[in-house]
Amino acid sequence: SPHCDATTIEHLIMSIAGAFVHIPDIQIEHLKRLAEFQRHHKNYAEAGYCYLTMADLYETKLRANPTKLPQSSVSLELRIRSCYGEACEMLDNARLYEECNRAYAKLIPMLEKRKNWNELASAHAHLHKIFTELDVSEQKNDRLLGTYFRVGFYGKSFGDRDGKEFVYKKPLVTHLVEIVGEMRTIYSDLLKEEVEIIADSREVDISTIDDSKNFLQITYLHPHFANPKSRTGFIERNTNIKSFVFSTPFTAEGKARGDVTEQCKRKTIVHVETAFPCCQTTQLIVRKTYIILSPLESAIEDVNKRTEKTMKVLNNKPVSIKALSAVLQGSVATQVNGGAIEICQAFLADKEAEHLKKYGSKRLNALKRTLRQFLRACQKGLDKMTKQTATSEDGKEDPFLEHLVNSFETMTKMMKPHIVDNDKRLERGKSKRVRMSDDVDVRLFSSTMSDFA
């Protein structure tokens, strides 16, 4: 039903399965029900993990009694193979190609042992398909494996969910406004009462809430990794996720927003019991940890995010000029009192001696390095846009690109004196004419990449 939170059914089936952990056959039967439920709702990743869990339970049962009942062993092996086959189909539908390959790594030896050539042929044909799709998806960088949100329930009408927080996994790219509208509609219908939304991400003080009303607090989450360097590949960054993070801005005076030199951040890391993706799309948050960022650390993180966003677009194949234009507009076309320029002016130009005493040279140098990397990313983006314009056939000068180039020149000239050491001043940017067609050209701001190293 559109007016039902399907996660409550997930939890019910999973809790029943958990209650029969001492009776594997009943546990497996409920996992099968959950797999069918997830498949029906097109939660293919979750359905796939249900079948993998079922296969593990059957294998445990087989190992516990490998030889006493040969007939039973053959039957168990057939069920294991069936579970892996179903898992591979679901994981393929979920575009979890690497997980599908791992499932086949367990299934294929069983088929080889039984000399089941027909099923082996089908398995290898399917592997060929998923490897081909994996290669294409890595070139296009177009896989979307889900979006995560924190959902907090506050109000007696929510029953046993009152005061609890959950991580919700939603399909593909789900926007905050979509899940807010969906959850408000679902629970207003279920409770037959109005449900209000807590608009910010601050910790909810239950003692201040009107207990006659019902509130939902919904926050976008990013996957969090204790060691990000170990998560370099796409699949490593999008699977086996047990921790998520969101940021809440605050100032020492208690306001949410303030001057850039006063703007702190509280990063809240929420933890769940089982790594996503798993059999369920929702899990209870079991623990929270906190990190407080100083204004300087917050500024460095903001600039880093902007740099990463630009490089992410540039690393796509092919590069979307539309997406690149939007990212660069937000990076280089900002006003003096916004973005990287404001950060540079606030920490490295105005009251620099005061900030040096407060934060130390090491941290200020980290900001300088971050700003240099930011400029380098912007320059790469402009170079790409200029090259693309140069190959266009309309023969017209692009006023938007010209605006971005001029904005980048202005920004760089303002920032240069503050982001390099005295003995390594960047040369002044020079404008040169880059021929775009037989009768049209545009100006391109030119600085060597080593200038920003």
Short mmCIF file of C-alpha atoms in Angstrom, two decimals:
data_model
loop_
_atom_site.label_atom_id
_atom_site.label_comp_id
_atom_site.label_asym_id
_atom_site.label_seq_id
_atom_site.Cartn_x
_atom_site.Cartn_y
_atom_site.Cartn_z
CA SER A 1 0.00 0.00 0.00
CA PRO A 2 1.29 3.53 -0.76
CA HIS A 3 0.14 4.55 2.73
CA CYS A 4 2.23 1.98 4.60
CA ASP A 5 5.80 2.16 5.82
CA ALA A 6 7.10 -1.08 4.30
CA THR A 7 9.99 -1.10 6.77
CA THR A 8 7.62 -2.13 9.56
CA ILE A 9 6.85 -5.31 7.61
CA GLU A 10 10.58 -5.86 7.03
CA HIS A 11 11.24 -5.59 10.76
CA LEU A 12 8.36 -7.92 11.59
CA ILE A 13 9.52 -10.68 9.22
CA MET A 14 13.16 -10.24 10.25
CA SER A 15 12.31 -10.36 13.96
CA ILE A 16 10.34 -13.60 13.45
CA ALA A 17 13.29 -15.09 11.54
CA GLY A 18 15.61 -14.04 14.36
CA ALA A 19 13.35 -15.65 16.95
CA PHE A 20 13.85 -19.03 15.23
CA VAL A 21 17.64 -18.87 14.97
CA HIS A 22 17.75 -22.23 16.81
CA ILE A 23 15.47 -23.79 14.16
CA PRO A 24 17.20 -23.03 10.82
CA ASP A 25 14.41 -24.39 8.62
CA ILE A 26 11.85 -21.96 10.06
CA GLN A 27 14.40 -19.13 10.01
CA ILE A 28 15.10 -19.82 6.32
CA GLU A 29 11.38 -19.94 5.53
CA HIS A 30 10.93 -16.40 6.89
CA LEU A 31 14.05 -15.17 5.10
CA LYS A 32 12.50 -16.52 1.90
CA ARG A 33 9.33 -14.54 2.67
CA LEU A 34 11.45 -11.44 3.19
CA ALA A 35 13.33 -12.04 -0.08
CA GLU A 36 10.04 -12.27 -1.97
CA PHE A 37 8.78 -9.13 -0.21
CA GLN A 38 11.93 -7.20 -1.20
CA ARG A 39 11.78 -8.47 -4.78
CA HIS A 40 8.14 -7.33 -5.01
CA HIS A 41 9.17 -3.84 -3.87
CA LYS A 42 12.12 -3.84 -6.31
CA ASN A 43 14.63 -3.80 -3.46
CA TYR A 44 16.84 -6.17 -5.43
CA ALA A 45 19.99 -5.71 -3.36
CA GLU A 46 18.13 -6.61 -0.17
CA ALA A 47 16.48 -9.62 -1.86
CA GLY A 48 19.93 -10.76 -3.03
CA TYR A 49 21.36 -10.57 0.48
CA CYS A 50 18.38 -12.57 1.82
CA TYR A 51 19.23 -15.38 -0.60
CA LEU A 52 22.94 -15.20 0.34
CA THR A 53 22.00 -15.47 4.03
CA MET A 54 19.79 -18.46 3.24
CA ALA A 55 22.68 -20.12 1.37
CA ASP A 56 24.97 -19.58 4.36
CA LEU A 57 22.42 -21.20 6.69
CA TYR A 58 22.03 -24.20 4.39
CA GLU A 59 25.84 -24.54 4.16
CA THR A 60 26.13 -24.46 7.95
CA LYS A 61 23.51 -27.19 8.13
CA LEU A 62 25.39 -29.23 5.49
CA ARG A 63 28.71 -28.93 7.32
CA ALA A 64 27.06 -30.04 10.55
CA ASN A 65 25.92 -33.28 8.90
CA PRO A 66 28.09 -33.96 5.81
CA THR A 67 27.93 -37.76 5.50
CA LYS A 68 25.28 -39.31 7.73
CA LEU A 69 22.39 -38.75 5.33
CA PRO A 70 23.66 -38.64 1.71
CA GLN A 71 20.19 -38.10 0.32
CA SER A 72 19.72 -35.15 2.66
CA SER A 73 23.12 -33.73 1.66
CA VAL A 74 22.21 -33.78 -2.04
CA SER A 75 18.93 -32.02 -1.24
CA LEU A 76 20.72 -29.36 0.81
CA GLU A 77 23.25 -28.77 -1.95
CA LEU A 78 20.45 -28.27 -4.48
CA ARG A 79 18.91 -25.67 -2.16
CA ILE A 80 22.27 -23.92 -1.74
CA ARG A 81 22.74 -23.77 -5.49
CA SER A 82 19.21 -22.46 -5.93
CA CYS A 83 19.83 -19.70 -3.34
CA TYR A 84 23.06 -18.62 -5.03
CA GLY A 85 21.32 -18.62 -8.41
CA GLU A 86 18.50 -16.39 -7.09
CA ALA A 87 21.07 -14.15 -5.35
CA CYS A 88 23.01 -13.68 -8.59
CA GLU A 89 19.87 -12.63 -10.44
CA MET A 90 18.89 -10.13 -7.74
CA LEU A 91 22.41 -8.70 -7.36
CA ASP A 92 22.61 -8.24 -11.13
CA ASN A 93 19.30 -6.34 -11.07
CA ALA A 94 20.71 -4.20 -8.24
CA ARG A 95 23.85 -3.53 -10.36
CA LEU A 96 25.98 -5.04 -7.61
CA TYR A 97 28.07 -6.80 -10.22
CA GLU A 98 31.06 -7.41 -7.97
CA GLU A 99 28.85 -9.07 -5.34
CA CYS A 100 27.28 -11.17 -8.08
CA ASN A 101 30.75 -12.34 -9.12
CA ARG A 102 31.52 -13.33 -5.52
CA ALA A 103 28.31 -15.37 -5.35
CA TYR A 104 29.28 -17.18 -8.56
CA ALA A 105 32.71 -17.89 -7.05
CA LYS A 106 30.86 -20.10 -4.54
CA LEU A 107 28.31 -21.53 -6.95
CA ILE A 108 30.59 -22.50 -9.85
CA PRO A 109 32.77 -25.00 -7.89
CA MET A 110 29.58 -26.83 -6.87
CA LEU A 111 28.48 -27.06 -10.50
CA GLU A 112 31.95 -28.23 -11.56
CA LYS A 113 31.95 -30.90 -8.88
CA ARG A 114 28.61 -32.22 -10.17
CA LYS A 115 29.74 -31.79 -13.81
CA ASN A 116 26.59 -29.83 -14.47
CA TRP A 117 27.77 -28.41 -17.80
CA ASN A 118 24.44 -26.88 -18.76
CA GLU A 119 24.20 -24.77 -15.60
CA LEU A 120 27.92 -23.94 -15.86
CA ALA A 121 27.34 -22.62 -19.36
CA SER A 122 24.51 -20.43 -18.08
CA ALA A 123 26.64 -19.23 -15.15
CA HIS A 124 29.56 -18.23 -17.37
CA ALA A 125 27.21 -16.57 -19.87
CA HIS A 126 25.73 -14.52 -17.02
CA LEU A 127 29.22 -13.66 -15.76
CA HIS A 128 30.14 -12.48 -19.25
CA LYS A 129 27.08 -10.21 -19.23
CA ILE A 130 27.76 -8.73 -15.80
CA PHE A 131 31.47 -8.13 -16.53
CA THR A 132 30.53 -6.36 -19.76
CA GLU A 133 28.01 -4.19 -17.90
CA LEU A 134 30.54 -3.55 -15.12
CA ASP A 135 33.10 -2.34 -17.64
CA VAL A 136 30.58 0.00 -19.27
CA SER A 137 29.33 1.31 -15.92
CA GLU A 138 32.87 2.07 -14.74
CA GLN A 139 33.53 4.05 -17.90
CA LYS A 140 30.26 5.98 -17.59
CA ASN A 141 30.36 6.17 -13.78
CA ASP A 142 26.57 5.90 -13.82
CA ARG A 143 25.76 3.40 -11.07
CA LEU A 144 23.40 4.62 -8.34
CA LEU A 145 23.20 2.20 -5.43
CA GLY A 146 21.03 4.11 -3.00
CA THR A 147 20.68 7.16 -0.78
CA TYR A 148 20.67 7.12 3.03
CA PHE A 149 18.72 9.19 5.55
CA ARG A 150 18.40 9.40 9.31
CA VAL A 151 14.74 9.32 10.39
CA GLY A 152 13.85 10.16 13.99
CA PHE A 153 10.38 9.49 15.45
CA TYR A 154 9.04 11.66 18.28
CA GLY A 155 5.52 11.27 19.63
CA LYS A 156 3.53 8.72 21.64
CA SER A 157 1.43 7.79 18.62
CA PHE A 158 4.50 6.22 17.00
CA GLY A 159 4.40 3.48 19.62
CA ASP A 160 7.67 1.59 20.06
CA ARG A 161 9.37 3.86 17.49
CA ASP A 162 8.91 6.92 19.72
CA GLY A 163 12.28 8.46 20.54
CA LYS A 164 14.19 6.11 18.23
CA GLU A 165 16.23 6.91 15.14
CA PHE A 166 16.74 4.75 12.07
CA VAL A 167 18.89 4.73 8.96
CA TYR A 168 16.66 4.44 5.87
CA LYS A 169 18.11 3.31 2.54
CA LYS A 170 16.13 4.73 -0.38
CA PRO A 171 16.50 3.80 -4.06
CA LEU A 172 18.88 5.46 -6.53
CA VAL A 173 19.09 9.23 -5.93
CA THR A 174 16.23 10.13 -3.58
CA HIS A 175 16.08 13.80 -2.64
CA LEU A 176 15.36 14.98 0.89
CA VAL A 177 12.13 16.68 -0.15
CA GLU A 178 10.87 13.37 -1.61
CA ILE A 179 11.36 11.28 1.51
CA VAL A 180 10.01 14.07 3.73
CA GLY A 181 6.81 14.24 1.67
CA GLU A 182 6.52 10.44 1.51
CA MET A 183 7.04 9.87 5.25
CA ARG A 184 4.71 12.68 6.28
CA THR A 185 1.94 11.30 4.02
CA ILE A 186 2.42 7.71 5.21
CA TYR A 187 2.38 8.46 8.92
CA SER A 188 -0.35 11.10 8.75
CA ASP A 189 -2.54 8.43 7.14
CA LEU A 190 -1.48 5.65 9.53
CA LEU A 191 -1.90 7.70 12.69
CA LYS A 192 -4.91 9.69 11.48
CA GLU A 193 -3.12 12.68 12.99
CA GLU A 194 -1.00 15.51 11.66
CA VAL A 195 2.74 14.82 11.53
CA GLU A 196 5.13 17.76 11.76
CA ILE A 197 8.68 17.89 10.41
CA ILE A 198 11.64 19.08 12.48
CA ALA A 199 13.47 21.11 9.86
CA ASP A 200 17.02 21.14 11.27
CA SER A 201 19.49 18.38 12.14
CA ARG A 202 20.21 19.39 15.75
CA GLU A 203 19.87 16.89 18.58
CA VAL A 204 16.25 16.72 19.69
CA ASP A 205 15.62 17.51 23.34
CA ILE A 206 12.62 15.28 24.05
CA SER A 207 11.77 17.26 27.19
CA THR A 208 11.01 20.33 25.05
CA ILE A 209 8.68 18.53 22.62
CA ASP A 210 4.90 18.78 22.90
CA ASP A 211 4.02 15.13 23.62
CA SER A 212 0.53 15.62 22.20
CA LYS A 213 2.04 16.06 18.71
CA ASN A 214 3.98 13.80 16.35
CA PHE A 215 7.31 14.81 14.83
CA LEU A 216 9.65 13.36 12.24
CA GLN A 217 13.23 14.51 11.85
CA ILE A 218 14.79 13.51 8.53
CA THR A 219 18.44 14.17 7.65
CA TYR A 220 20.52 13.27 4.61
CA LEU A 221 23.44 10.97 5.44
CA HIS A 222 26.84 10.37 3.87
CA PRO A 223 28.64 7.04 4.30
CA HIS A 224 31.47 7.39 6.83
CA PHE A 225 34.68 5.37 6.77
CA ALA A 226 37.26 5.22 9.55
CA ASN A 227 39.97 4.70 6.92
CA PRO A 228 38.85 6.37 3.66
CA LYS A 229 42.09 5.42 1.87
CA SER A 230 41.04 1.77 2.04
CA ARG A 231 37.82 2.62 0.17
CA THR A 232 39.22 3.81 -3.15
CA GLY A 233 36.97 1.85 -5.53
CA PHE A 234 33.33 2.52 -6.29
CA ILE A 235 32.04 -0.74 -4.82
CA GLU A 236 34.17 -0.32 -1.67
CA ARG A 237 32.64 3.12 -1.10
CA ASN A 238 29.07 1.91 -1.63
CA THR A 239 28.91 -1.42 0.20
CA ASN A 240 29.76 -2.74 3.67
CA ILE A 241 28.68 0.55 5.28
CA LYS A 242 28.01 0.53 9.02
CA SER A 243 28.56 4.21 9.81
CA PHE A 244 27.08 7.40 8.39
CA VAL A 245 27.72 11.05 9.05
CA PHE A 246 25.86 14.35 8.90
CA SER A 247 26.95 17.86 9.87
CA THR A 248 25.19 20.44 11.99
CA PRO A 249 26.42 24.06 11.85
CA PHE A 250 26.64 26.07 15.06
CA THR A 251 28.45 28.99 16.67
CA ALA A 252 29.78 29.51 20.17
CA GLU A 253 26.94 32.00 20.74
CA GLY A 254 24.37 29.28 20.07
CA LYS A 255 23.24 30.45 16.63
CA ALA A 256 23.19 28.03 13.71
CA ARG A 257 24.97 30.40 11.33
CA GLY A 258 27.57 33.08 11.81
CA ASP A 259 30.65 34.71 10.31
CA VAL A 260 33.02 32.25 8.60
CA THR A 261 35.58 32.76 11.40
CA GLU A 262 32.91 31.80 13.96
CA GLN A 263 31.22 28.97 12.05
CA CYS A 264 31.76 25.62 13.76
CA LYS A 265 30.40 22.20 12.80
CA ARG A 266 29.29 19.20 14.77
CA LYS A 267 29.75 16.01 12.77
CA THR A 268 27.47 13.28 14.08
CA ILE A 269 28.47 9.73 13.15
CA VAL A 270 25.66 7.20 13.48
CA HIS A 271 26.29 3.46 13.64
CA VAL A 272 24.09 0.47 12.77
CA GLU A 273 24.41 -3.20 13.69
CA THR A 274 24.69 -4.74 10.21
CA ALA A 275 26.53 -3.24 7.24
CA PHE A 276 24.41 -1.89 4.37
CA PRO A 277 23.31 -3.16 1.96
CA CYS A 278 21.79 -6.11 3.80
CA CYS A 279 18.47 -7.95 4.04
CA GLN A 280 16.63 -4.80 5.17
CA THR A 281 16.36 -1.24 3.87
CA THR A 282 16.13 0.16 7.41
CA GLN A 283 18.10 -0.32 10.61
CA LEU A 284 17.96 1.08 14.12
CA ILE A 285 20.77 3.48 15.03
CA VAL A 286 22.56 1.74 17.90
CA ARG A 287 25.32 4.26 18.67
CA LYS A 288 26.45 7.81 17.97
CA THR A 289 29.83 9.51 18.10
CA TYR A 290 30.64 13.17 17.63
CA ILE A 291 33.42 15.29 16.14
CA ILE A 292 33.55 19.06 16.64
CA LEU A 293 35.22 21.10 13.88
CA SER A 294 36.67 24.51 14.63
CA PRO A 295 35.87 27.38 12.21
CA LEU A 296 39.19 26.80 10.39
CA GLU A 297 38.63 23.04 10.14
CA SER A 298 35.09 23.67 8.94
CA ALA A 299 36.37 26.06 6.27
CA ILE A 300 38.98 23.55 5.06
CA GLU A 301 36.31 20.84 4.81
CA ASP A 302 33.99 23.14 2.83
CA VAL A 303 36.71 23.98 0.30
CA ASN A 304 37.75 20.32 0.04
CA LYS A 305 34.16 19.32 -0.72
CA ARG A 306 33.97 21.87 -3.51
CA THR A 307 37.25 20.59 -4.96
CA GLU A 308 36.11 16.96 -4.76
CA LYS A 309 32.82 17.86 -6.44
CA THR A 310 34.66 19.48 -9.35
CA MET A 311 37.09 16.57 -9.75
CA LYS A 312 34.26 14.04 -9.58
CA VAL A 313 32.60 15.69 -12.59
CA LEU A 314 35.93 15.89 -14.43
CA ASN A 315 36.65 12.21 -13.81
CA ASN A 316 33.40 11.13 -15.44
CA LYS A 317 33.69 9.71 -18.96
CA PRO A 318 32.49 11.57 -20.91
CA VAL A 319 32.53 14.79 -18.91
CA SER A 320 29.10 16.41 -18.68
CA ILE A 321 29.69 20.06 -19.63
CA LYS A 322 26.28 20.94 -18.19
CA ALA A 323 27.22 19.47 -14.80
CA LEU A 324 30.69 21.03 -14.98
CA SER A 325 29.19 24.45 -15.75
CA ALA A 326 26.93 24.21 -12.69
CA VAL A 327 29.79 23.18 -10.39
CA LEU A 328 32.13 25.90 -11.68
CA GLN A 329 29.43 28.54 -11.39
CA GLY A 330 29.10 27.70 -7.71
CA SER A 331 32.89 27.75 -7.27
CA VAL A 332 34.27 30.68 -9.27
CA ALA A 333 31.25 32.91 -9.88
CA THR A 334 30.56 33.57 -6.19
CA GLN A 335 30.70 37.06 -4.75
CA VAL A 336 33.55 38.35 -2.60
CA ASN A 337 31.52 37.56 0.52
CA GLY A 338 30.97 33.93 -0.46
CA GLY A 339 32.85 30.68 -0.88
CA ALA A 340 36.61 30.28 -1.14
CA ILE A 341 37.26 34.02 -1.50
CA GLU A 342 35.54 34.80 1.79
CA ILE A 343 37.43 32.00 3.54
CA CYS A 344 40.77 33.19 2.16
CA GLN A 345 40.10 36.80 3.12
CA ALA A 346 38.79 35.92 6.57
CA PHE A 347 41.62 33.61 7.71
CA LEU A 348 44.64 34.65 5.61
CA ALA A 349 44.17 38.36 4.91
CA ASP A 350 42.14 39.88 7.74
CA LYS A 351 43.71 39.46 11.19
CA GLU A 352 46.15 36.82 9.92
CA ALA A 353 48.44 37.28 12.93
CA GLU A 354 45.49 36.67 15.25
CA HIS A 355 44.54 33.47 13.42
CA LEU A 356 48.19 32.35 13.33
CA LYS A 357 48.34 32.65 17.11
CA LYS A 358 44.99 30.85 17.54
CA TYR A 359 45.48 27.96 15.07
CA GLY A 360 49.22 27.78 14.42
CA SER A 361 51.15 27.83 11.14
CA LYS A 362 50.58 24.14 10.39
CA ARG A 363 46.80 24.50 10.26
CA LEU A 364 46.91 27.77 8.30
CA ASN A 365 49.28 26.15 5.81
CA ALA A 366 46.77 23.32 5.47
CA LEU A 367 44.16 25.91 4.46
CA LYS A 368 46.58 27.44 1.94
CA ARG A 369 47.26 24.02 0.44
CA THR A 370 43.52 23.31 0.27
CA LEU A 371 42.87 26.60 -1.52
CA ARG A 372 45.66 25.90 -4.02
CA GLN A 373 44.11 22.51 -4.78
CA PHE A 374 40.75 24.24 -5.20
CA LEU A 375 42.18 26.69 -7.74
CA ARG A 376 43.88 23.86 -9.59
CA ALA A 377 40.58 21.96 -9.87
CA CYS A 378 38.77 25.09 -11.09
CA GLN A 379 41.48 25.66 -13.69
CA LYS A 380 41.17 22.08 -14.95
CA GLY A 381 37.43 22.57 -15.24
CA LEU A 382 37.80 25.81 -17.19
CA ASP A 383 40.39 24.20 -19.46
CA LYS A 384 37.94 21.39 -20.20
CA MET A 385 35.09 23.81 -20.88
CA THR A 386 37.28 25.93 -23.16
CA LYS A 387 38.40 22.89 -25.11
CA GLN A 388 34.79 21.77 -25.50
CA THR A 389 33.76 25.21 -26.72
CA ALA A 390 36.69 25.23 -29.11
CA THR A 391 35.32 22.10 -30.78
CA SER A 392 31.76 23.40 -31.05
CA GLU A 393 30.34 24.07 -34.47
CA ASP A 394 28.08 27.05 -33.83
CA GLY A 395 30.98 29.48 -34.15
CA LYS A 396 29.64 31.71 -31.38
CA GLU A 397 31.49 33.04 -28.38
CA ASP A 398 30.15 31.66 -25.11
CA PRO A 399 29.36 34.59 -22.79
CA PHE A 400 28.88 32.26 -19.82
CA LEU A 401 32.35 30.77 -20.24
CA GLU A 402 33.76 34.28 -20.61
CA HIS A 403 32.06 35.23 -17.33
CA LEU A 404 33.53 32.19 -15.56
CA VAL A 405 37.01 32.90 -16.91
CA ASN A 406 36.86 36.53 -15.79
CA SER A 407 35.56 35.48 -12.36
CA PHE A 408 38.39 32.97 -12.03
CA GLU A 409 40.95 35.65 -12.91
CA THR A 410 39.52 37.96 -10.27
CA MET A 411 39.37 35.24 -7.65
CA THR A 412 42.92 34.06 -8.32
CA LYS A 413 44.37 37.58 -8.16
CA MET A 414 42.65 38.15 -4.83
CA MET A 415 43.78 34.84 -3.34
CA LYS A 416 47.33 34.49 -4.72
CA PRO A 417 49.11 36.81 -2.30
CA HIS A 418 47.73 34.88 0.67
CA ILE A 419 48.06 31.22 -0.33
CA VAL A 420 51.75 30.91 -1.26
CA ASP A 421 54.99 31.36 0.67
CA ASN A 422 56.89 34.60 0.19
CA ASP A 423 59.67 32.83 -1.67
CA LYS A 424 57.27 31.15 -4.07
CA ARG A 425 54.87 33.82 -5.27
CA LEU A 426 52.68 32.79 -8.13
CA GLU A 427 53.24 34.64 -11.34
CA ARG A 428 50.47 36.96 -12.31
CA GLY A 429 47.86 35.34 -14.47
CA LYS A 430 48.05 36.31 -18.08
CA SER A 431 45.25 36.47 -20.57
CA LYS A 432 45.78 34.99 -23.95
CA ARG A 433 43.61 34.65 -26.99
CA VAL A 434 42.62 31.10 -27.80
CA ARG A 435 41.36 30.62 -31.33
CA MET A 436 37.89 29.06 -31.26
CA SER A 437 37.04 29.12 -34.99
CA ASP A 438 37.97 31.07 -38.10
CA ASP A 439 36.33 34.24 -36.85
CA VAL A 440 35.62 33.78 -33.11
CA ASP A 441 37.90 33.62 -30.06
CA VAL A 442 37.58 33.87 -26.30
CA ARG A 443 39.98 34.81 -23.52
CA LEU A 444 41.39 32.05 -21.35
CA PHE A 445 43.06 32.71 -18.05
CA SER A 446 46.39 30.86 -18.09
CA SER A 447 48.55 29.73 -15.19
CA THR A 448 50.82 26.73 -15.18
CA MET A 449 49.71 23.86 -12.97
CA SER A 450 52.94 24.08 -11.03
CA ASP A 451 51.90 27.52 -9.82
CA PHE A 452 49.33 25.89 -7.56
CA ALA A 453 51.46 22.95 -6.42
#
